[in-house]
mmCIF file of C-alpha atoms in Angstrom:
data_model
loop_
_atom_site.group_PDB
_atom_site.id
_atom_site.type_symbol
_atom_site.label_atom_id
_atom_site.label_comp_id
_atom_site.label_asym_id
_atom_site.label_seq_id
_atom_site.Cartn_x
_atom_site.Cartn_y
_atom_site.Cartn_z
ATOM 1 C CA MET C 1 205.120 80.768 120.597
ATOM 2 C CA LEU C 2 204.778 81.560 116.881
ATOM 3 C CA TYR C 3 208.429 82.617 116.695
ATOM 4 C CA ASN C 4 209.522 79.440 118.457
ATOM 5 C CA ILE C 5 207.519 77.226 116.087
ATOM 6 C CA ASN C 6 208.824 78.949 112.969
ATOM 7 C CA SER C 7 212.418 79.109 114.152
ATOM 8 C CA LYS C 8 212.582 75.500 115.319
ATOM 9 C CA GLN C 9 211.654 73.913 111.975
ATOM 10 C CA SER C 10 211.068 74.798 108.308
ATOM 11 C CA SER C 11 208.459 72.211 107.318
ATOM 12 C CA TRP C 12 205.444 74.404 108.151
ATOM 13 C CA LYS C 13 204.566 77.964 109.068
ATOM 14 C CA ALA C 14 202.603 79.170 112.075
ATOM 15 C CA GLY C 15 200.561 82.368 112.230
ATOM 16 C CA ALA C 16 198.007 84.198 114.339
ATOM 17 C CA TYR C 17 194.238 83.858 114.046
ATOM 18 C CA PRO C 18 192.758 86.816 115.976
ATOM 19 C CA HIS C 19 189.231 85.332 116.089
ATOM 20 C CA PHE C 20 190.556 82.356 118.077
ATOM 21 C CA GLU C 21 191.743 84.743 120.794
ATOM 22 C CA LYS C 22 188.137 85.711 121.529
ATOM 23 C CA MET C 23 187.089 82.127 122.192
ATOM 24 C CA THR C 24 186.931 80.541 125.632
ATOM 25 C CA MET C 25 189.025 77.473 126.392
ATOM 26 C CA ASP C 26 185.913 75.272 126.347
ATOM 27 C CA GLU C 27 185.003 76.617 122.909
ATOM 28 C CA ILE C 28 188.464 75.907 121.569
ATOM 29 C CA ILE C 29 188.428 72.388 122.998
ATOM 30 C CA ARG C 30 185.072 71.736 121.304
ATOM 31 C CA MET C 31 186.441 73.083 118.038
ATOM 32 C CA ALA C 32 189.369 70.675 118.306
ATOM 33 C CA GLY C 33 187.235 67.607 118.899
ATOM 34 C CA GLY C 34 185.387 67.998 122.172
ATOM 35 C CA ARG C 35 185.945 66.367 125.543
ATOM 36 C CA LYS C 36 183.764 63.375 124.679
ATOM 37 C CA SER C 37 185.709 62.569 121.497
ATOM 38 C CA ARG C 38 188.748 61.498 123.455
ATOM 39 C CA ILE C 39 189.910 57.942 122.847
ATOM 40 C CA HIS C 40 191.765 56.438 125.783
ATOM 41 C CA GLY C 41 194.673 54.327 124.650
ATOM 42 C CA GLN C 42 194.407 55.411 121.009
ATOM 43 C CA PRO C 43 195.852 52.732 118.694
ATOM 44 C CA ARG C 44 198.856 53.307 116.491
ATOM 45 C CA ALA C 45 199.112 52.532 112.797
ATOM 46 C CA THR C 46 199.882 48.882 112.104
ATOM 47 C CA ARG C 47 202.813 47.653 110.091
ATOM 48 C CA PRO C 48 201.742 47.213 106.444
ATOM 49 C CA THR C 49 201.374 43.668 105.204
ATOM 50 C CA ASP C 50 202.581 42.403 101.830
ATOM 51 C CA LYS C 51 198.976 42.676 100.677
ATOM 52 C CA ASP C 52 198.870 46.338 101.736
ATOM 53 C CA LEU C 53 202.078 47.083 99.861
ATOM 54 C CA LYS C 54 200.938 45.296 96.711
ATOM 55 C CA SER C 55 197.557 47.056 96.807
ATOM 56 C CA THR C 56 199.158 50.399 95.950
ATOM 57 C CA THR C 57 201.482 49.139 93.211
ATOM 58 C CA GLY C 58 201.120 51.363 90.171
ATOM 59 C CA TYR C 59 199.373 54.161 92.057
ATOM 60 C CA PRO C 60 200.515 57.731 91.280
ATOM 61 C CA GLU C 61 203.113 59.516 93.421
ATOM 62 C CA SER C 62 200.467 62.111 94.253
ATOM 63 C CA PHE C 63 196.674 62.144 94.222
ATOM 64 C CA ASP C 64 194.090 64.815 95.021
ATOM 65 C CA TRP C 65 190.300 64.441 94.757
ATOM 66 C CA ARG C 66 190.040 68.236 94.441
ATOM 67 C CA ASP C 67 191.658 67.951 91.009
ATOM 68 C CA HIS C 68 191.125 64.502 89.538
ATOM 69 C CA MET C 69 190.604 64.082 85.806
ATOM 70 C CA GLY C 70 189.988 67.822 85.661
ATOM 71 C CA GLN C 71 187.183 67.763 88.240
ATOM 72 C CA ASP C 72 186.741 68.700 91.892
ATOM 73 C CA PHE C 73 184.976 65.938 93.839
ATOM 74 C CA VAL C 74 185.199 67.610 97.265
ATOM 75 C CA SER C 75 182.425 69.787 98.699
ATOM 76 C CA PRO C 76 183.148 73.350 99.910
ATOM 77 C CA ILE C 77 184.963 74.170 103.142
ATOM 78 C CA ARG C 78 182.661 74.882 106.080
ATOM 79 C CA ASN C 79 183.069 76.151 109.643
ATOM 80 C CA GLN C 80 181.952 74.151 112.676
ATOM 81 C CA GLU C 81 182.614 77.208 114.886
ATOM 82 C CA SER C 82 182.768 76.538 118.640
ATOM 83 C CA CYS C 83 180.640 73.383 118.552
ATOM 84 C CA GLY C 84 182.445 70.039 118.877
ATOM 85 C CA SER C 85 180.806 68.759 115.703
ATOM 86 C CA CYS C 86 183.935 67.939 113.686
ATOM 87 C CA TYR C 87 182.853 64.284 113.618
ATOM 88 C CA ALA C 88 179.629 65.325 111.852
ATOM 89 C CA PHE C 89 181.404 67.566 109.324
ATOM 90 C CA SER C 90 183.986 64.879 108.593
ATOM 91 C CA SER C 91 181.281 62.240 108.143
ATOM 92 C CA MET C 92 179.014 64.425 105.996
ATOM 93 C CA GLY C 93 182.016 65.596 103.962
ATOM 94 C CA MET C 94 182.917 62.002 103.157
ATOM 95 C CA HIS C 95 179.409 61.197 101.946
ATOM 96 C CA GLU C 96 179.231 64.431 99.962
ATOM 97 C CA ALA C 97 182.491 63.589 98.197
ATOM 98 C CA ARG C 98 181.685 59.938 97.616
ATOM 99 C CA VAL C 99 178.299 60.744 96.087
ATOM 100 C CA ARG C 100 180.178 63.041 93.705
ATOM 101 C CA VAL C 101 182.654 60.268 92.894
ATOM 102 C CA ILE C 102 179.966 57.615 92.363
ATOM 103 C CA THR C 103 177.859 59.881 90.131
ATOM 104 C CA ASN C 104 180.819 61.516 88.340
ATOM 105 C CA ASN C 105 179.778 64.856 89.809
ATOM 106 C CA THR C 106 176.240 64.758 88.420
ATOM 107 C CA GLN C 107 175.041 64.904 92.017
ATOM 108 C CA GLN C 108 176.671 67.381 94.414
ATOM 109 C CA PRO C 109 174.777 67.242 97.713
ATOM 110 C CA VAL C 110 175.628 69.116 100.891
ATOM 111 C CA PHE C 111 174.411 67.196 103.928
ATOM 112 C CA SER C 112 173.342 68.487 107.334
ATOM 113 C CA PRO C 113 175.789 68.227 110.271
ATOM 114 C CA GLN C 114 173.119 69.868 112.442
ATOM 115 C CA ASP C 115 170.892 66.835 111.932
ATOM 116 C CA ILE C 116 173.647 64.807 113.594
ATOM 117 C CA VAL C 117 174.090 67.316 116.432
ATOM 118 C CA ASP C 118 170.330 67.595 117.063
ATOM 119 C CA CYS C 119 168.991 64.153 116.278
ATOM 120 C CA SER C 120 171.586 61.394 116.585
ATOM 121 C CA GLU C 121 171.581 59.232 119.702
ATOM 122 C CA TYR C 122 175.005 57.963 118.607
ATOM 123 C CA SER C 123 176.745 61.244 119.449
ATOM 124 C CA GLN C 124 177.029 63.845 122.210
ATOM 125 C CA GLY C 125 176.042 66.897 120.169
ATOM 126 C CA CYS C 126 178.498 69.771 120.531
ATOM 127 C CA GLU C 127 180.535 67.824 123.069
ATOM 128 C CA GLY C 128 181.848 65.385 120.465
ATOM 129 C CA GLY C 129 181.321 62.049 118.777
ATOM 130 C CA PHE C 130 182.951 59.397 116.597
ATOM 131 C CA PRO C 131 182.858 59.118 112.778
ATOM 132 C CA TYR C 132 182.454 55.326 112.869
ATOM 133 C CA LEU C 133 179.069 55.745 114.565
ATOM 134 C CA ILE C 134 177.963 58.665 112.385
ATOM 135 C CA ALA C 135 179.499 58.061 108.955
ATOM 136 C CA GLY C 136 178.681 54.397 109.386
ATOM 137 C CA LYS C 137 175.981 53.300 111.798
ATOM 138 C CA TYR C 138 173.808 56.443 111.820
ATOM 139 C CA ALA C 139 173.947 56.794 108.025
ATOM 140 C CA GLU C 140 172.988 53.130 107.627
ATOM 141 C CA ASP C 141 170.335 52.958 110.362
ATOM 142 C CA PHE C 142 168.666 56.376 110.055
ATOM 143 C CA GLY C 143 170.073 58.066 106.952
ATOM 144 C CA ILE C 144 171.322 61.613 106.430
ATOM 145 C CA VAL C 145 169.553 64.688 105.058
ATOM 146 C CA PRO C 146 170.405 67.731 102.913
ATOM 147 C CA GLU C 147 171.615 70.894 104.651
ATOM 148 C CA SER C 148 168.312 72.662 103.888
ATOM 149 C CA CYS C 149 166.442 70.176 106.098
ATOM 150 C CA ASN C 150 168.254 71.379 109.224
ATOM 151 C CA PRO C 151 170.639 74.306 108.561
ATOM 152 C CA TYR C 152 173.758 74.459 110.719
ATOM 153 C CA ASN C 153 173.674 76.739 113.768
ATOM 154 C CA GLY C 154 176.463 75.196 115.865
ATOM 155 C CA LYS C 155 174.339 74.750 118.981
ATOM 156 C CA ASP C 156 173.147 71.817 121.034
ATOM 157 C CA SER C 157 169.442 71.067 121.175
ATOM 158 C CA SER C 158 167.300 68.613 123.085
ATOM 159 C CA VAL C 159 164.865 68.655 120.158
ATOM 160 C CA CYS C 160 165.404 67.290 116.651
ATOM 161 C CA HIS C 161 164.681 70.189 114.278
ATOM 162 C CA THR C 162 165.097 68.243 111.041
ATOM 163 C CA LYS C 163 162.067 68.573 108.796
ATOM 164 C CA THR C 164 160.149 65.297 108.848
ATOM 165 C CA SER C 165 159.182 65.756 105.202
ATOM 166 C CA CYS C 166 162.812 65.448 104.089
ATOM 167 C CA THR C 167 163.966 62.314 102.289
ATOM 168 C CA ARG C 168 166.944 60.625 103.885
ATOM 169 C CA MET C 169 169.878 59.138 101.991
ATOM 170 C CA TYR C 170 171.441 55.965 103.376
ATOM 171 C CA ALA C 171 174.886 54.407 103.311
ATOM 172 C CA THR C 172 176.232 50.910 103.861
ATOM 173 C CA ASP C 173 179.422 48.825 104.152
ATOM 174 C CA TYR C 174 180.890 51.065 106.846
ATOM 175 C CA SER C 175 184.200 49.869 108.233
ATOM 176 C CA TYR C 176 187.552 50.808 109.670
ATOM 177 C CA VAL C 177 190.188 51.076 106.951
ATOM 178 C CA GLY C 178 192.429 48.078 107.421
ATOM 179 C CA GLY C 179 189.455 45.892 108.309
ATOM 180 C CA TYR C 180 189.267 46.450 112.061
ATOM 181 C CA TYR C 181 189.845 49.019 114.797
ATOM 182 C CA GLY C 182 193.605 49.420 115.046
ATOM 183 C CA GLY C 183 194.319 47.759 111.689
ATOM 184 C CA CYS C 184 195.017 50.954 109.732
ATOM 185 C CA ASN C 185 198.225 52.070 107.999
ATOM 186 C CA GLU C 186 199.461 54.407 105.278
ATOM 187 C CA TYR C 187 199.113 51.927 102.412
ATOM 188 C CA ALA C 188 195.632 50.741 103.364
ATOM 189 C CA MET C 189 194.573 54.398 103.480
ATOM 190 C CA ILE C 190 196.057 55.169 100.055
ATOM 191 C CA ASN C 191 194.325 52.148 98.548
ATOM 192 C CA ALA C 192 190.919 53.045 100.009
ATOM 193 C CA LEU C 193 191.331 56.721 99.133
ATOM 194 C CA VAL C 194 192.164 56.171 95.456
ATOM 195 C CA LYS C 195 189.639 53.363 94.928
ATOM 196 C CA ASN C 196 186.672 54.676 96.885
ATOM 197 C CA GLY C 197 187.077 58.396 97.555
ATOM 198 C CA PRO C 198 187.764 60.733 100.509
ATOM 199 C CA MET C 199 187.464 59.262 103.987
ATOM 200 C CA SER C 200 187.081 60.341 107.583
ATOM 201 C CA VAL C 201 190.265 60.332 109.665
ATOM 202 C CA SER C 202 190.986 61.403 113.226
ATOM 203 C CA PHE C 203 194.130 62.699 114.903
ATOM 204 C CA MET C 204 195.307 64.211 118.166
ATOM 205 C CA VAL C 205 195.310 68.014 118.178
ATOM 206 C CA TYR C 206 198.148 69.769 119.995
ATOM 207 C CA ASN C 207 198.403 73.459 120.800
ATOM 208 C CA ASP C 208 200.734 74.302 117.905
ATOM 209 C CA PHE C 209 198.254 72.969 115.314
ATOM 210 C CA LEU C 210 195.871 75.820 116.130
ATOM 211 C CA HIS C 211 198.426 78.212 114.597
ATOM 212 C CA TYR C 212 198.999 76.256 111.365
ATOM 213 C CA LYS C 213 199.149 78.485 108.253
ATOM 214 C CA SER C 214 200.908 76.463 105.551
ATOM 215 C CA GLY C 215 203.375 73.676 104.826
ATOM 216 C CA VAL C 216 203.597 70.090 106.042
ATOM 217 C CA TYR C 217 202.516 69.977 109.665
ATOM 218 C CA HIS C 218 204.230 67.898 112.321
ATOM 219 C CA TYR C 219 204.033 68.260 116.072
ATOM 220 C CA THR C 220 206.804 70.574 117.304
ATOM 221 C CA GLN C 221 206.500 69.584 120.979
ATOM 222 C CA LEU C 222 206.599 73.264 121.907
ATOM 223 C CA GLU C 223 203.936 73.210 124.618
ATOM 224 C CA ASN C 224 203.239 74.945 127.857
ATOM 225 C CA SER C 225 203.009 72.765 130.945
ATOM 226 C CA PHE C 226 199.219 72.953 130.598
ATOM 227 C CA ASN C 227 198.040 71.567 127.278
ATOM 228 C CA PRO C 228 194.245 71.151 126.998
ATOM 229 C CA PHE C 229 194.532 69.881 123.427
ATOM 230 C CA GLU C 230 196.009 66.567 124.545
ATOM 231 C CA ILE C 231 192.510 65.364 125.364
ATOM 232 C CA THR C 232 191.105 66.035 121.909
ATOM 233 C CA ASN C 233 190.514 63.742 118.977
ATOM 234 C CA HIS C 234 189.711 65.859 115.933
ATOM 235 C CA ALA C 235 187.892 64.332 112.935
ATOM 236 C CA VAL C 236 188.680 65.648 109.450
ATOM 237 C CA LEU C 237 188.460 64.520 105.814
ATOM 238 C CA LEU C 238 191.351 62.936 103.931
ATOM 239 C CA VAL C 239 191.267 63.996 100.253
ATOM 240 C CA GLY C 240 194.734 63.306 98.855
ATOM 241 C CA TYR C 241 198.450 62.729 99.296
ATOM 242 C CA GLY C 242 201.752 63.850 97.811
ATOM 243 C CA SER C 243 205.313 64.851 98.616
ATOM 244 C CA VAL C 244 207.361 68.052 98.657
ATOM 245 C CA GLU C 245 209.394 68.179 95.458
ATOM 246 C CA GLU C 246 212.446 69.835 97.020
ATOM 247 C CA THR C 247 212.764 67.606 100.092
ATOM 248 C CA GLY C 248 210.774 64.468 99.280
ATOM 249 C CA GLU C 249 208.798 64.897 102.513
ATOM 250 C CA LYS C 250 205.579 62.878 102.213
ATOM 251 C CA TYR C 251 202.243 64.331 103.282
ATOM 252 C CA TRP C 252 198.498 63.845 103.439
ATOM 253 C CA ILE C 253 196.088 66.507 102.126
ATOM 254 C CA VAL C 254 193.269 67.035 104.608
ATOM 255 C CA LYS C 255 190.076 69.100 104.665
ATOM 256 C CA ASN C 256 189.390 70.808 107.990
ATOM 257 C CA SER C 257 186.140 72.369 109.231
ATOM 258 C CA TRP C 258 187.481 75.659 110.631
ATOM 259 C CA GLY C 259 186.479 77.852 107.700
ATOM 260 C CA PRO C 260 188.243 78.876 104.461
ATOM 261 C CA THR C 261 190.508 81.493 106.096
ATOM 262 C CA TRP C 262 192.297 78.904 108.254
ATOM 263 C CA GLY C 263 195.372 77.041 106.984
ATOM 264 C CA GLU C 264 195.761 76.515 103.247
ATOM 265 C CA SER C 265 192.308 77.827 102.235
ATOM 266 C CA GLY C 266 190.687 75.569 104.830
ATOM 267 C CA TYR C 267 192.983 72.581 104.203
ATOM 268 C CA PHE C 268 196.196 71.393 105.783
ATOM 269 C CA ARG C 269 198.995 69.039 104.903
ATOM 270 C CA ILE C 270 200.413 66.701 107.538
ATOM 271 C CA LYS C 271 203.417 64.401 107.491
ATOM 272 C CA ARG C 272 202.659 60.982 105.991
ATOM 273 C CA GLY C 273 204.151 57.582 106.741
ATOM 274 C CA ASN C 274 205.008 57.929 110.431
ATOM 275 C CA ASP C 275 201.495 58.071 111.936
ATOM 276 C CA GLU C 276 201.922 61.752 112.786
ATOM 277 C CA CYS C 277 199.607 62.626 115.693
ATOM 278 C CA ALA C 278 197.950 59.200 115.135
ATOM 279 C CA ILE C 279 196.400 60.276 111.824
ATOM 280 C CA GLU C 280 197.082 56.842 110.310
ATOM 281 C CA SER C 281 195.446 54.895 113.131
ATOM 282 C CA ILE C 282 191.661 55.315 112.794
ATOM 283 C CA ALA C 283 190.395 55.906 109.260
ATOM 284 C CA VAL C 284 186.724 55.190 108.548
ATOM 285 C CA GLU C 285 184.906 54.734 105.253
ATOM 286 C CA SER C 286 181.322 54.153 104.150
ATOM 287 C CA THR C 287 179.494 53.773 100.836
ATOM 288 C CA PRO C 288 176.527 56.038 100.009
ATOM 289 C CA ILE C 289 173.537 54.323 98.436
ATOM 290 C CA VAL C 290 172.828 56.491 95.397
#
């Protein structure tokens, strides 16, 4: 399959990850979103309005919160392992980055995804969940805690192990980018990203994405007849955008939660402007109360 992917197109490169070969199919499905993160009838990106187009007038051709004004506003890459907790990592990563943005990097928290897996009634633990309920509703209703209050172990639990003595940080003004579910598009995402900071986005994971090594990803449609990844809805963190100088191909810069050895040091780039794998359809943002 790797040869077929690399020979069919030149936009991105596929490679082998031996540790994935040791995982069961259920573990891989959890890693790629989890069975209970599936959205039936997922919306597509909407056509940008005049307001959307005008909102990005004067914005730079490229933007990256990892290197903005000489500073890195994005927290370190982490690994969700075989637990379907991507929604928690995406949500916590957004709050980590936005606290950094709001405080000009004077505060650099790392929040606990395990608190979400163990304690949130708005999710299904390692079987999946949705950033809107975690980055938004859970953070506003119950608050989130530092990693030290409930260190990540990647396992489900019927008991909340978060230390009760820990102080929770809250967030507010959670919303779908574009104003409503299904109202998202490329320009609304750029505007929210530059103005407010990194945001949680979701997209459909196909089998070829597992092999991504570098370049600008797009779905190659090289699948076996059985494709378990079609049911997944993987949540990640949007941190920037740009375009390939030689070809002009536009892309998003996205932080994954599969560890620093995957992809481009834990990140990937994906085609921008055509709602590739529905990545421009459901972006979520929230504002930490600092």
